[in-house]
PDB file of C-alpha atoms in Angstrom:
ATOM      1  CA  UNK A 157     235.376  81.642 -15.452  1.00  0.00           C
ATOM      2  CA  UNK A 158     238.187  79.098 -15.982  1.00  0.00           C
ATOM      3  CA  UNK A 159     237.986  79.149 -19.574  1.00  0.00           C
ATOM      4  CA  UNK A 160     239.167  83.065 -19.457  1.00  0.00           C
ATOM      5  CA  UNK A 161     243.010  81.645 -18.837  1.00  0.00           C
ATOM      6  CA  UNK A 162     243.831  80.708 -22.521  1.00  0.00           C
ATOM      7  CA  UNK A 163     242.185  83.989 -24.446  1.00  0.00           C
ATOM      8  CA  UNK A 164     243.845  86.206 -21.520  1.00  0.00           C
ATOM      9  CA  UNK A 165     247.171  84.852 -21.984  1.00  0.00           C
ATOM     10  CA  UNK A 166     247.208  85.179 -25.692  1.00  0.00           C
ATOM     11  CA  UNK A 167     245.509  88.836 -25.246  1.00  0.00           C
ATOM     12  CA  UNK A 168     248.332  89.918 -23.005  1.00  0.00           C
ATOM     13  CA  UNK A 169     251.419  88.059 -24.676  1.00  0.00           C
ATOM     14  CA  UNK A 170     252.467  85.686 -21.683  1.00  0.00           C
ATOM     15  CA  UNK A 171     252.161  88.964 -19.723  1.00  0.00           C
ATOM     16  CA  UNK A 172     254.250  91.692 -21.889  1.00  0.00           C
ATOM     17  CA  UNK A 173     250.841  94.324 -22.554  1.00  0.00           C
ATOM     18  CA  UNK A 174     253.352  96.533 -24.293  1.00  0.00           C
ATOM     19  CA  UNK A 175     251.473  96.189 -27.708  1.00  0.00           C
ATOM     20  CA  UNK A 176     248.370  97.001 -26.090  1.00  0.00           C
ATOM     21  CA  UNK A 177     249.222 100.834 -26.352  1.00  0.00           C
ATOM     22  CA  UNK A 178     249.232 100.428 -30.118  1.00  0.00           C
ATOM     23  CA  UNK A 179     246.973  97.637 -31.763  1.00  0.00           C
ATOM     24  CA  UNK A 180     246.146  94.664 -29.708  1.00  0.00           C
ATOM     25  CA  UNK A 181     246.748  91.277 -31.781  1.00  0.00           C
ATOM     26  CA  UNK A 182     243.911  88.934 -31.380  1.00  0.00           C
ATOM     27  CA  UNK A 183     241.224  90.072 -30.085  1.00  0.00           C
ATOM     28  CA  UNK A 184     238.204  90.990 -31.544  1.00  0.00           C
ATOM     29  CA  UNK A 185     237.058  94.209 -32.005  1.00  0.00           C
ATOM     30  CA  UNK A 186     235.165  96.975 -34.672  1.00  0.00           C
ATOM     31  CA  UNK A 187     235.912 100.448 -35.299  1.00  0.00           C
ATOM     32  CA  UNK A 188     234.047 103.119 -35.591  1.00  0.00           C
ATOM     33  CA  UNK A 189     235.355 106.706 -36.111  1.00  0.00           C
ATOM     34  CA  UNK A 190     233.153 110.098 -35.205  1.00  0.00           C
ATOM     35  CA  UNK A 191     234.190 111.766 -38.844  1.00  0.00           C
ATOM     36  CA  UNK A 192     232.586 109.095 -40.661  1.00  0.00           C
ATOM     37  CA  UNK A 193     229.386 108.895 -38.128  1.00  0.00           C
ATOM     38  CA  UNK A 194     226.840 111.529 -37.921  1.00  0.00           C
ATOM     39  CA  UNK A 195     225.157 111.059 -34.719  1.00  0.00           C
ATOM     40  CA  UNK A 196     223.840 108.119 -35.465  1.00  0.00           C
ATOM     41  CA  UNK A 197     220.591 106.197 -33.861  1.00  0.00           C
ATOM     42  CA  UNK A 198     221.089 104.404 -30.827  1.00  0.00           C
ATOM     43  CA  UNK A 199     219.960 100.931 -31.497  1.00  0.00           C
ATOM     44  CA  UNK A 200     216.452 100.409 -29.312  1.00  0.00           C
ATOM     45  CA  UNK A 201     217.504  99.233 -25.988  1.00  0.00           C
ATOM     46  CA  UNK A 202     215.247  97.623 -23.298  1.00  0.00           C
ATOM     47  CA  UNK A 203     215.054  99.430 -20.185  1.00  0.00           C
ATOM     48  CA  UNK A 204     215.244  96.609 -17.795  1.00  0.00           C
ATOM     49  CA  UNK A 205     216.122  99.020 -15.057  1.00  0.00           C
ATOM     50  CA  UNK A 206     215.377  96.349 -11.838  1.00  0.00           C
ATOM     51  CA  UNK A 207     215.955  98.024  -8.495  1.00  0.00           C
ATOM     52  CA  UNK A 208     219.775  97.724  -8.618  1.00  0.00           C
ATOM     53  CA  UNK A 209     219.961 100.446 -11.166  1.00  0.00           C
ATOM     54  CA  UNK A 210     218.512 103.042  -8.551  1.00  0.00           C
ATOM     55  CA  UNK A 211     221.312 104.842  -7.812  1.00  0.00           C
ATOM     56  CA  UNK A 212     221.067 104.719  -4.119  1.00  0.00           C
ATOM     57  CA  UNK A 213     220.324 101.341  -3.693  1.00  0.00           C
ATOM     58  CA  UNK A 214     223.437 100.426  -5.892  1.00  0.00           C
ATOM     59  CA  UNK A 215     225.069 102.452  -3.511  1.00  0.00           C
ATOM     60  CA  UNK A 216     224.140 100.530  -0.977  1.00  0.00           C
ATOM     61  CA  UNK A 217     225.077  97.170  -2.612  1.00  0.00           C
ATOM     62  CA  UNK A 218     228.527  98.412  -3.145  1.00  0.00           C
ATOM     63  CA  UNK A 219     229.005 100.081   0.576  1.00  0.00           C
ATOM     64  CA  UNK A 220     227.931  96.348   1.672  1.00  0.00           C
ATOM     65  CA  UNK A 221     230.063  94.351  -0.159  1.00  0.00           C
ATOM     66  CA  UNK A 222     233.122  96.589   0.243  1.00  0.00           C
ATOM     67  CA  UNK A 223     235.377  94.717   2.949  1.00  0.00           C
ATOM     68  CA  UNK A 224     234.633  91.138   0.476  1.00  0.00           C
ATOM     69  CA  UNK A 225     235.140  92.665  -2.597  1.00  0.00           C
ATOM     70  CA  UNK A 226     238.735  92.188  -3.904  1.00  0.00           C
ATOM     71  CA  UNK A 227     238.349  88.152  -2.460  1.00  0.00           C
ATOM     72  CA  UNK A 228     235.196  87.557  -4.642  1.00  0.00           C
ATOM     73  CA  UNK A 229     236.919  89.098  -7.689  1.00  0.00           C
ATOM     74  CA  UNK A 230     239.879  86.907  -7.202  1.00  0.00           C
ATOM     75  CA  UNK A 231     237.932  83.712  -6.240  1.00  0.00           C
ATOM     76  CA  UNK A 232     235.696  84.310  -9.563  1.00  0.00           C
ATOM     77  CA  UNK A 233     238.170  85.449 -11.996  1.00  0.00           C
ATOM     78  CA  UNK A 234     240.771  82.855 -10.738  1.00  0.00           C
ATOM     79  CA  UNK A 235     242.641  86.379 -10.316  1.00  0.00           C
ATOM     80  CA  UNK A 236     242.082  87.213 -14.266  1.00  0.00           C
ATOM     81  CA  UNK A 237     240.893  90.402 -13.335  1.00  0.00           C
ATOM     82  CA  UNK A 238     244.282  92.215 -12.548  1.00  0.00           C
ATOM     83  CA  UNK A 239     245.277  91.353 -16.316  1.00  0.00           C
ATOM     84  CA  UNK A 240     242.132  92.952 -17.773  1.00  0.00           C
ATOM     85  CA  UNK A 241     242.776  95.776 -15.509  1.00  0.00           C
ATOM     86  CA  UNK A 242     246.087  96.200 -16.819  1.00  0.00           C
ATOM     87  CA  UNK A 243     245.224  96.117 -20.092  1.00  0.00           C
ATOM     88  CA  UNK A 244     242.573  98.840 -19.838  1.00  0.00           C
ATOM     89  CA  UNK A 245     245.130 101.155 -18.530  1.00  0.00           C
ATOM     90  CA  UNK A 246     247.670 100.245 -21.534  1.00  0.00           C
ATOM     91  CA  UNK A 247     245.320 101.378 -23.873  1.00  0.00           C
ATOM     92  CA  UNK A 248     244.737 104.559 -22.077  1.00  0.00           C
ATOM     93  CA  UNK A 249     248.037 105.609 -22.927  1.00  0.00           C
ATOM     94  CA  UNK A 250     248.906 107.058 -19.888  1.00  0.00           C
ATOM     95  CA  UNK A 251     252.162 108.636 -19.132  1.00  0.00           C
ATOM     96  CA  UNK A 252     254.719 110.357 -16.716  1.00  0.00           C
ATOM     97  CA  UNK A 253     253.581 113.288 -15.556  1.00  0.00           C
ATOM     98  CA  UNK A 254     250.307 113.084 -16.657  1.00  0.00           C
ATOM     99  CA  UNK A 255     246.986 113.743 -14.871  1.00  0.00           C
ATOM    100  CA  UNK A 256     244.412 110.481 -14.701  1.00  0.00           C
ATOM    101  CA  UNK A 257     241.182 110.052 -13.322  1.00  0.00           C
ATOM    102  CA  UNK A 258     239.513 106.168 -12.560  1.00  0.00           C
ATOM    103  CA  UNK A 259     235.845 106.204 -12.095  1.00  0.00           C
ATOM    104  CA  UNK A 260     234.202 104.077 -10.202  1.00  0.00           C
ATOM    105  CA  UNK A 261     237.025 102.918  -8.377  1.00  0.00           C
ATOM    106  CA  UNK A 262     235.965 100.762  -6.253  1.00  0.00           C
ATOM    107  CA  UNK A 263     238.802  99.272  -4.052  1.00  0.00           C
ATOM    108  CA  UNK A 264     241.216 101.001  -6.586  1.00  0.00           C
ATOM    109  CA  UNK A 265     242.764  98.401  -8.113  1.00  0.00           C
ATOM    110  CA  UNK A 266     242.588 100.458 -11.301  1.00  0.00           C
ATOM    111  CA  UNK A 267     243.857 103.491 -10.103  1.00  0.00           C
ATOM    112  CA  UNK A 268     246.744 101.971  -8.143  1.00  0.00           C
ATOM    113  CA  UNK A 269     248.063 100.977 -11.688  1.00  0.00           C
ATOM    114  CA  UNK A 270     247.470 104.431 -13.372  1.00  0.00           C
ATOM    115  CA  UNK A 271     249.323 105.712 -10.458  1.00  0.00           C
ATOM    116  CA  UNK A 272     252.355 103.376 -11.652  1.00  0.00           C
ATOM    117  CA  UNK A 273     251.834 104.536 -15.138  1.00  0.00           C
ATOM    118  CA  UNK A 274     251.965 108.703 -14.363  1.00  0.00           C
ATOM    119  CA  UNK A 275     254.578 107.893 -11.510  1.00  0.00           C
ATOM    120  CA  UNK A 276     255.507 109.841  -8.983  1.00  0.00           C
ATOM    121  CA  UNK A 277     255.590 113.256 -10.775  1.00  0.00           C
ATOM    122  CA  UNK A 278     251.827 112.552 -12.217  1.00  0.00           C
ATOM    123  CA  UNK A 279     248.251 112.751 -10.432  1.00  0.00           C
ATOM    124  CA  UNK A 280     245.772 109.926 -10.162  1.00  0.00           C
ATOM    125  CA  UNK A 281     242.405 110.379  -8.888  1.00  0.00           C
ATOM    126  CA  UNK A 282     240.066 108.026  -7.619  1.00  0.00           C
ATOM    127  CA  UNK A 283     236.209 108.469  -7.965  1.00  0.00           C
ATOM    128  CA  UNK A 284     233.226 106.575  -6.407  1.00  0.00           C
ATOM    129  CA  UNK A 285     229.853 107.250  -5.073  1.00  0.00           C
ATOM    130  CA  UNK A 286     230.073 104.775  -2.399  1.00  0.00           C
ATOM    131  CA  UNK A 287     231.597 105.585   1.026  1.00  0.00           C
ATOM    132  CA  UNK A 288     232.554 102.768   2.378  1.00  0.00           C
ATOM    133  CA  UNK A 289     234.395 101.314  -0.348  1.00  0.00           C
ATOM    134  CA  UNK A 290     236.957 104.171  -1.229  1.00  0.00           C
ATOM    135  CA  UNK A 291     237.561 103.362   3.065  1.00  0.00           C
ATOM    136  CA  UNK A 292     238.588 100.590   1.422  1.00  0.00           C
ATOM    137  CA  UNK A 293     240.655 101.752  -1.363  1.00  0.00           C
ATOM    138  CA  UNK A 294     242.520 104.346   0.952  1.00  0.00           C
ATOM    139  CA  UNK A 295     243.632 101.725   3.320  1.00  0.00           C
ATOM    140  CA  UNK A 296     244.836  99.408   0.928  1.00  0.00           C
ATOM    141  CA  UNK A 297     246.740 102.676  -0.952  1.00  0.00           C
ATOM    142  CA  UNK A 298     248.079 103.520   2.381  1.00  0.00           C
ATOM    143  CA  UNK A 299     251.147 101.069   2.200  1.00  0.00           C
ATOM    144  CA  UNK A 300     252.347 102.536  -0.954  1.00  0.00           C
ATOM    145  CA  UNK A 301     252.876 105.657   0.592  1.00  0.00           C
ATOM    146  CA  UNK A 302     256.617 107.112  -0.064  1.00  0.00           C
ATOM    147  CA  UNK A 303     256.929 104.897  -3.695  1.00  0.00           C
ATOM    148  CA  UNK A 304     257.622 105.777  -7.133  1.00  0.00           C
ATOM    149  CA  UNK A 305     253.987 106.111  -8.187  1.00  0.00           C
ATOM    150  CA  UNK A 306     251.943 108.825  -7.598  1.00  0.00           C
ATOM    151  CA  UNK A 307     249.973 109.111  -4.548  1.00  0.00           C
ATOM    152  CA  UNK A 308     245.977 109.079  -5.323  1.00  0.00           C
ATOM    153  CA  UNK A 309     243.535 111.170  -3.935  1.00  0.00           C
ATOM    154  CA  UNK A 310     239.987 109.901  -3.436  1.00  0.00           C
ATOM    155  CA  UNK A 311     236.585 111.500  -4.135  1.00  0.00           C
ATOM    156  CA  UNK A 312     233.458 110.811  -3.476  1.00  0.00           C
ATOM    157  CA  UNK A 313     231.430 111.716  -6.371  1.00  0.00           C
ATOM    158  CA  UNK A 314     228.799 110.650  -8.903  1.00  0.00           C
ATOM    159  CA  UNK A 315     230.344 109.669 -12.822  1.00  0.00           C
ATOM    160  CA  UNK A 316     227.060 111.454 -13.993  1.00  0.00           C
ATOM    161  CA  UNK A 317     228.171 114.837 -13.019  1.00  0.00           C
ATOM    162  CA  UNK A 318     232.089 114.897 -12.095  1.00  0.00           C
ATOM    163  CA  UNK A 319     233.958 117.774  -9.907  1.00  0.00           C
ATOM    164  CA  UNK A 320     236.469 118.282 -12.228  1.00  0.00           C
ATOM    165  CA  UNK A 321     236.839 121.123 -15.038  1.00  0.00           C
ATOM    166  CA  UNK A 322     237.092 120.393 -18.695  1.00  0.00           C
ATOM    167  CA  UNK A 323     239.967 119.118 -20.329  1.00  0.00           C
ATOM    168  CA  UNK A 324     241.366 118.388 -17.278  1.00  0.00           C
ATOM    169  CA  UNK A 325     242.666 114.727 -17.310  1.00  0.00           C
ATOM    170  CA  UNK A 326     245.272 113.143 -20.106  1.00  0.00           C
ATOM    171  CA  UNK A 327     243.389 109.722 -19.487  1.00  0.00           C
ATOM    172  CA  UNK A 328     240.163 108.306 -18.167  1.00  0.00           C
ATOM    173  CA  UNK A 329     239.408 104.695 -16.833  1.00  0.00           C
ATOM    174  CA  UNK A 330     236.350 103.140 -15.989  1.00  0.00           C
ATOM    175  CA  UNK A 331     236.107  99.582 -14.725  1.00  0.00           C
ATOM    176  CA  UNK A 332     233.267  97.795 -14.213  1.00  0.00           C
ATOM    177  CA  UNK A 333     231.392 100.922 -13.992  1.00  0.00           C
ATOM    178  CA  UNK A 334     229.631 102.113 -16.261  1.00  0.00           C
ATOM    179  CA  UNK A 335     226.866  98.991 -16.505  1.00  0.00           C
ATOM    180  CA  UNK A 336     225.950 100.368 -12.996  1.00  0.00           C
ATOM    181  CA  UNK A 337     224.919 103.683 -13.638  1.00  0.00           C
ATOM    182  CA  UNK A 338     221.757 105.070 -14.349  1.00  0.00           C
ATOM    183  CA  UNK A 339     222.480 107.452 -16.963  1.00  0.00           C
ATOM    184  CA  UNK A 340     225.454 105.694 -19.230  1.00  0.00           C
ATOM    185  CA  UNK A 341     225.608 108.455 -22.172  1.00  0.00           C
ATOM    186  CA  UNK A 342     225.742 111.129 -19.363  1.00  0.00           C
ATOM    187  CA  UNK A 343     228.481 109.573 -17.863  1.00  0.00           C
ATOM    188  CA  UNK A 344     230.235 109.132 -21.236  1.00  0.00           C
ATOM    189  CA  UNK A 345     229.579 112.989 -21.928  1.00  0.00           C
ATOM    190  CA  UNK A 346     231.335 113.679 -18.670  1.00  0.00           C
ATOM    191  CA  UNK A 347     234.252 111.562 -19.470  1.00  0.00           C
ATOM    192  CA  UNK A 348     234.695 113.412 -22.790  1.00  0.00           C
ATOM    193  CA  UNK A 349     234.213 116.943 -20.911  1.00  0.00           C
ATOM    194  CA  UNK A 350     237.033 116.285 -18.315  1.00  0.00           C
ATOM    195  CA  UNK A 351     239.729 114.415 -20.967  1.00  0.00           C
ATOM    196  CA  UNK A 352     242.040 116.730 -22.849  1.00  0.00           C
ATOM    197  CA  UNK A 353     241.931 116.378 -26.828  1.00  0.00           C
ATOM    198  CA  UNK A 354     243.297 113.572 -27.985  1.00  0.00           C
ATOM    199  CA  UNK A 355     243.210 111.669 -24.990  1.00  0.00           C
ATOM    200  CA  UNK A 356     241.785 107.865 -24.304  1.00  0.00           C
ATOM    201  CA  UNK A 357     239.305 106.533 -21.907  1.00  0.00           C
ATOM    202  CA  UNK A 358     239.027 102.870 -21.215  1.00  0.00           C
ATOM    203  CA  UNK A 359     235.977 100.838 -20.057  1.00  0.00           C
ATOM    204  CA  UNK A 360     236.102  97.653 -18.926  1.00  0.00           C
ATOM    205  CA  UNK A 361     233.119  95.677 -17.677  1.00  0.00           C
ATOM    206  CA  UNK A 362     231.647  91.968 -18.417  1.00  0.00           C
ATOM    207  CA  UNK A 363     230.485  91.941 -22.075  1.00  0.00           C
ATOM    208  CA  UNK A 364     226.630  91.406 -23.493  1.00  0.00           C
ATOM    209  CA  UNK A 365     226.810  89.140 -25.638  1.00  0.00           C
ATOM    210  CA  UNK A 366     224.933  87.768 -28.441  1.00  0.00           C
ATOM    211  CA  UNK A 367     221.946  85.525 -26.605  1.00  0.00           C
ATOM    212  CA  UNK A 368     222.720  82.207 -28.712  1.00  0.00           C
ATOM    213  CA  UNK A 369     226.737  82.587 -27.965  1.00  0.00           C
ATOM    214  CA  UNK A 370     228.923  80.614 -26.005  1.00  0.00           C
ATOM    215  CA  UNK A 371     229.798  83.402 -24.390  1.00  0.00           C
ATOM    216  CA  UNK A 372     226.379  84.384 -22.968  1.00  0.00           C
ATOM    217  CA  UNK A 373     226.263  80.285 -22.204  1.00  0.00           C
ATOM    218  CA  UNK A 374     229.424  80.756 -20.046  1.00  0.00           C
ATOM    219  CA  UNK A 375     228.886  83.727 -18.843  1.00  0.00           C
ATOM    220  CA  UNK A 376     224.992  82.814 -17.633  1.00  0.00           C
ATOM    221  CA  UNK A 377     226.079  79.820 -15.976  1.00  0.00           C
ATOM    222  CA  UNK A 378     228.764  81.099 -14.008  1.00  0.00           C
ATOM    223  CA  UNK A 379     227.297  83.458 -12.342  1.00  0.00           C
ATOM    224  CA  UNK A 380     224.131  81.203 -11.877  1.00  0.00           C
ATOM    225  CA  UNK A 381     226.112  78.184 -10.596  1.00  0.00           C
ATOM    226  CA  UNK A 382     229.202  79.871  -9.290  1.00  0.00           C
ATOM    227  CA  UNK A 383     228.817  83.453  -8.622  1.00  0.00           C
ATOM    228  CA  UNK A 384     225.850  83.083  -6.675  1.00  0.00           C
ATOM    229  CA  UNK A 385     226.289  80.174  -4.960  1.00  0.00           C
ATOM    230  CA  UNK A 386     229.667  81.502  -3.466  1.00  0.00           C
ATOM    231  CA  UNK A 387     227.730  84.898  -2.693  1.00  0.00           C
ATOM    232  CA  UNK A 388     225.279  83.381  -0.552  1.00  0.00           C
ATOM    233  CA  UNK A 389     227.975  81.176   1.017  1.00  0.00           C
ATOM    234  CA  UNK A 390     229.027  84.434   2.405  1.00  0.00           C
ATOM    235  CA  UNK A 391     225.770  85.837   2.987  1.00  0.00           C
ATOM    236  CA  UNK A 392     225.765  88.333  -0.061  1.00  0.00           C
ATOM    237  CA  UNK A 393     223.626  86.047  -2.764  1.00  0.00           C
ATOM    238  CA  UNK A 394     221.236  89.655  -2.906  1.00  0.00           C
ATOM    239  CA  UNK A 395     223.975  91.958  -3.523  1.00  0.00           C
ATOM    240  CA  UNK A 396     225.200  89.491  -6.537  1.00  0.00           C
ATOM    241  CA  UNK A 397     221.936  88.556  -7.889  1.00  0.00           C
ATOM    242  CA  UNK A 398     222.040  91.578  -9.851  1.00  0.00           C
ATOM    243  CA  UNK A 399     224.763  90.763 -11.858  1.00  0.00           C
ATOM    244  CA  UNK A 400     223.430  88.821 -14.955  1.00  0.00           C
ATOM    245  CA  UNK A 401     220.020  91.489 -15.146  1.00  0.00           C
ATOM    246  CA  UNK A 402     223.041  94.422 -15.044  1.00  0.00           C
ATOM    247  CA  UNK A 403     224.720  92.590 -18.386  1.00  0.00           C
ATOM    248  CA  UNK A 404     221.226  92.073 -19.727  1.00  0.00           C
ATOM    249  CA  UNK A 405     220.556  95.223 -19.622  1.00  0.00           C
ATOM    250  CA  UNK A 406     224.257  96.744 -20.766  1.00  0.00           C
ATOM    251  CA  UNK A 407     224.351  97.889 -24.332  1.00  0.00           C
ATOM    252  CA  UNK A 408     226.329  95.742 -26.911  1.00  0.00           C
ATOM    253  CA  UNK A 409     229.813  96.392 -28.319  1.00  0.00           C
ATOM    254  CA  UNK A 410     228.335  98.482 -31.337  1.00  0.00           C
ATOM    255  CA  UNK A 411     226.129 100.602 -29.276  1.00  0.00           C
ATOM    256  CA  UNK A 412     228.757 101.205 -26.853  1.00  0.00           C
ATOM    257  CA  UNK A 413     230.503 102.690 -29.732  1.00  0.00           C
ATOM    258  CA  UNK A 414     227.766 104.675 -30.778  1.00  0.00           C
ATOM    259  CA  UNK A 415     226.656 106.035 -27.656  1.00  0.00           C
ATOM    260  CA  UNK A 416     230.951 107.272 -27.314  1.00  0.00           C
ATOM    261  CA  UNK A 417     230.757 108.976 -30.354  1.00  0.00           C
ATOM    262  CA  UNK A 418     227.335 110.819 -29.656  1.00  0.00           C
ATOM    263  CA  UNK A 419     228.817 111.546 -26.613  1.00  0.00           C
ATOM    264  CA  UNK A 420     231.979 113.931 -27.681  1.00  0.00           C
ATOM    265  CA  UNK A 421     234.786 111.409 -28.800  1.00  0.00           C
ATOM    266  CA  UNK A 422     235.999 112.519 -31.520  1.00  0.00           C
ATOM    267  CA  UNK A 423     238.702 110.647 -32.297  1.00  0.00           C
ATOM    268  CA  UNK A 424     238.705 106.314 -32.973  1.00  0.00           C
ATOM    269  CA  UNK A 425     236.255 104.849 -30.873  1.00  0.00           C
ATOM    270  CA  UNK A 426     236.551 100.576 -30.443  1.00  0.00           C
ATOM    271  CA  UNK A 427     235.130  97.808 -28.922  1.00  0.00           C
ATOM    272  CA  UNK A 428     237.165  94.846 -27.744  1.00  0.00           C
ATOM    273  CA  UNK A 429     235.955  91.594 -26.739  1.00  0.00           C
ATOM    274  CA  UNK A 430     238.164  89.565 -24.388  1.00  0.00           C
ATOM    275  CA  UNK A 431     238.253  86.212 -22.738  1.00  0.00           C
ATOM    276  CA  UNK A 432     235.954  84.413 -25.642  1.00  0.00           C
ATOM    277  CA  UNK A 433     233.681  87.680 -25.548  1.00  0.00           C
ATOM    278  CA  UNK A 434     233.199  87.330 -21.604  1.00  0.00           C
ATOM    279  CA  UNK A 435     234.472  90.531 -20.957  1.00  0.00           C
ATOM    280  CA  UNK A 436     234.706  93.505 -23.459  1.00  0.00           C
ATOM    281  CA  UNK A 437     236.551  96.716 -22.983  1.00  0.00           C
ATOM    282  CA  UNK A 438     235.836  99.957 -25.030  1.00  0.00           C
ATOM    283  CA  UNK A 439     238.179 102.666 -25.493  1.00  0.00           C
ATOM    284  CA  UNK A 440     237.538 105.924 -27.121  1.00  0.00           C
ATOM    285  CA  UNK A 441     239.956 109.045 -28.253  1.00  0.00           C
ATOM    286  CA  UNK A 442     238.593 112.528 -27.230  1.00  0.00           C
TER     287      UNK A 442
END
């Protein structure tokens, strides 16, 4: 995932994200908006739903991985990952004071930056389904106890039916998420139930791309030649073998769209590709 360096660094401006929060500059994306779609038809999808999209054994694979998790994102992304992150919560819009929710947290990277972005007067929370992880998340957030961001609490939950009320958060993030659950437009519906109007969720994750790309040519051989490899290294090749069936099986920018605005955003809904179309992150106004 070498090749990710150049696209990143033009994405993110030689690190100043600042113009994420408005229009990115160069990267790819469409644009759909809910007034000029009518519910439209969800492009056919294949259900290639493999035993890791059972929701308990994706538990599982997560609660196992949990202690190696942040090292294998590093050593993959060459570290990558922290800008994408970042630029997901820029385009959330996310302020001081404000209420934000991260789904799927995993070891909170995510939410650790929304906490920055509400400071210490706002109120992050982080949601996952597996145990053992958010351990991990907690004791990692435990050192920035006492600092200008805001201190985030951590729920077990499910994305497909959140604890919260309506309207209740100003911005929703969701990274590398969403391809993992088993119900994706119910988990959309329940982003758009807890966000205020006018509000943004962001959803990063690897991106499908088209099958003769050089994208899905990169993308397929790193995690056949690299991602694996260095998974069973460290005795986890089963937990990451079902990475490249989970992007096979993730819908495409377009229907990502679609399936946000069916889902109750109302406002702009857009797809962005990143890193040469490895990664793609949507974000969608309530």
């Amino acid at each position: 995932q070498g090749v990710c360096l150049r696209s990143c660094t033009a994405m993110c401006g030689g690190g100043n994200l600042s113009s994420l929060s408005r229009e990115p500059s160069g990267v790819g994306h469409c644009r759909v908006s809910a007034r000029s779609v009518v519910r439209p038809r969800l492009l056919p999808r294949r259900r290639l739903l493999s035993a890791h999209r059972e929701s308990g054994q994706v538990q599982t694979i997560f609660n196992d991985i949990a202690d190696d998790y942040d090292l294998f994102n590093d050593a993959l992304s060459l570290g990558l990952h922290r800008s994408w992150k970042r630029a997901a919560v820029q385009w959330t819009r996310a302020k001081k004071g404000q209420r934000a929710l991260d789904a799927c947290t995993g070891t909170g990277d995510i939410a650790a930056l929304l906490a920055t972005a509400v400071g210490a007067e706002g109120h992050v929370v982080g949601l996952d389904f597996a145990p053992e992880i958010l351990d991990v998340a907690r004791r990692r957030a435990a050192p920035r106890a006492g600092t200008t961001a805001a201190q985030v609490e951590w729920v077990q939950g499910d994305a497909m039916a959140l604890p919260f009320d309506d309207a209740s958060f100003d911005a929703v993030t969701c990274g590398y998420g969403l391809r993992n659950v088993v119900d994706r437009e119910k988990a959309l519906a329940e982003f758009a139930r807890v966000l205020r109007p006018g509000a943004r969720l962001a959803v990063l994750d690897f991106n499908h791309a088209a099958d003769a790309s050089a994208a899905n040519a990169t993308q397929t051989w790193a995690l056949e030649n690299v991602v694996v490899p260095v998974a069973r290294s460290r005795g986890f090749e089963d937990e990451y073998a079902y990475l490249l069936p989970s992007i096979q099986s993730y819908p495409r920018g377009a229907e990502l769209e679609r399936m946000a605005v069916t889902s109750g955003f109302t406002g702009d809904v857009r797809y962005y590709e990143l890193a040469f179309g490895l990664m793609g992150c949507l974000v969608a106004e309530r």
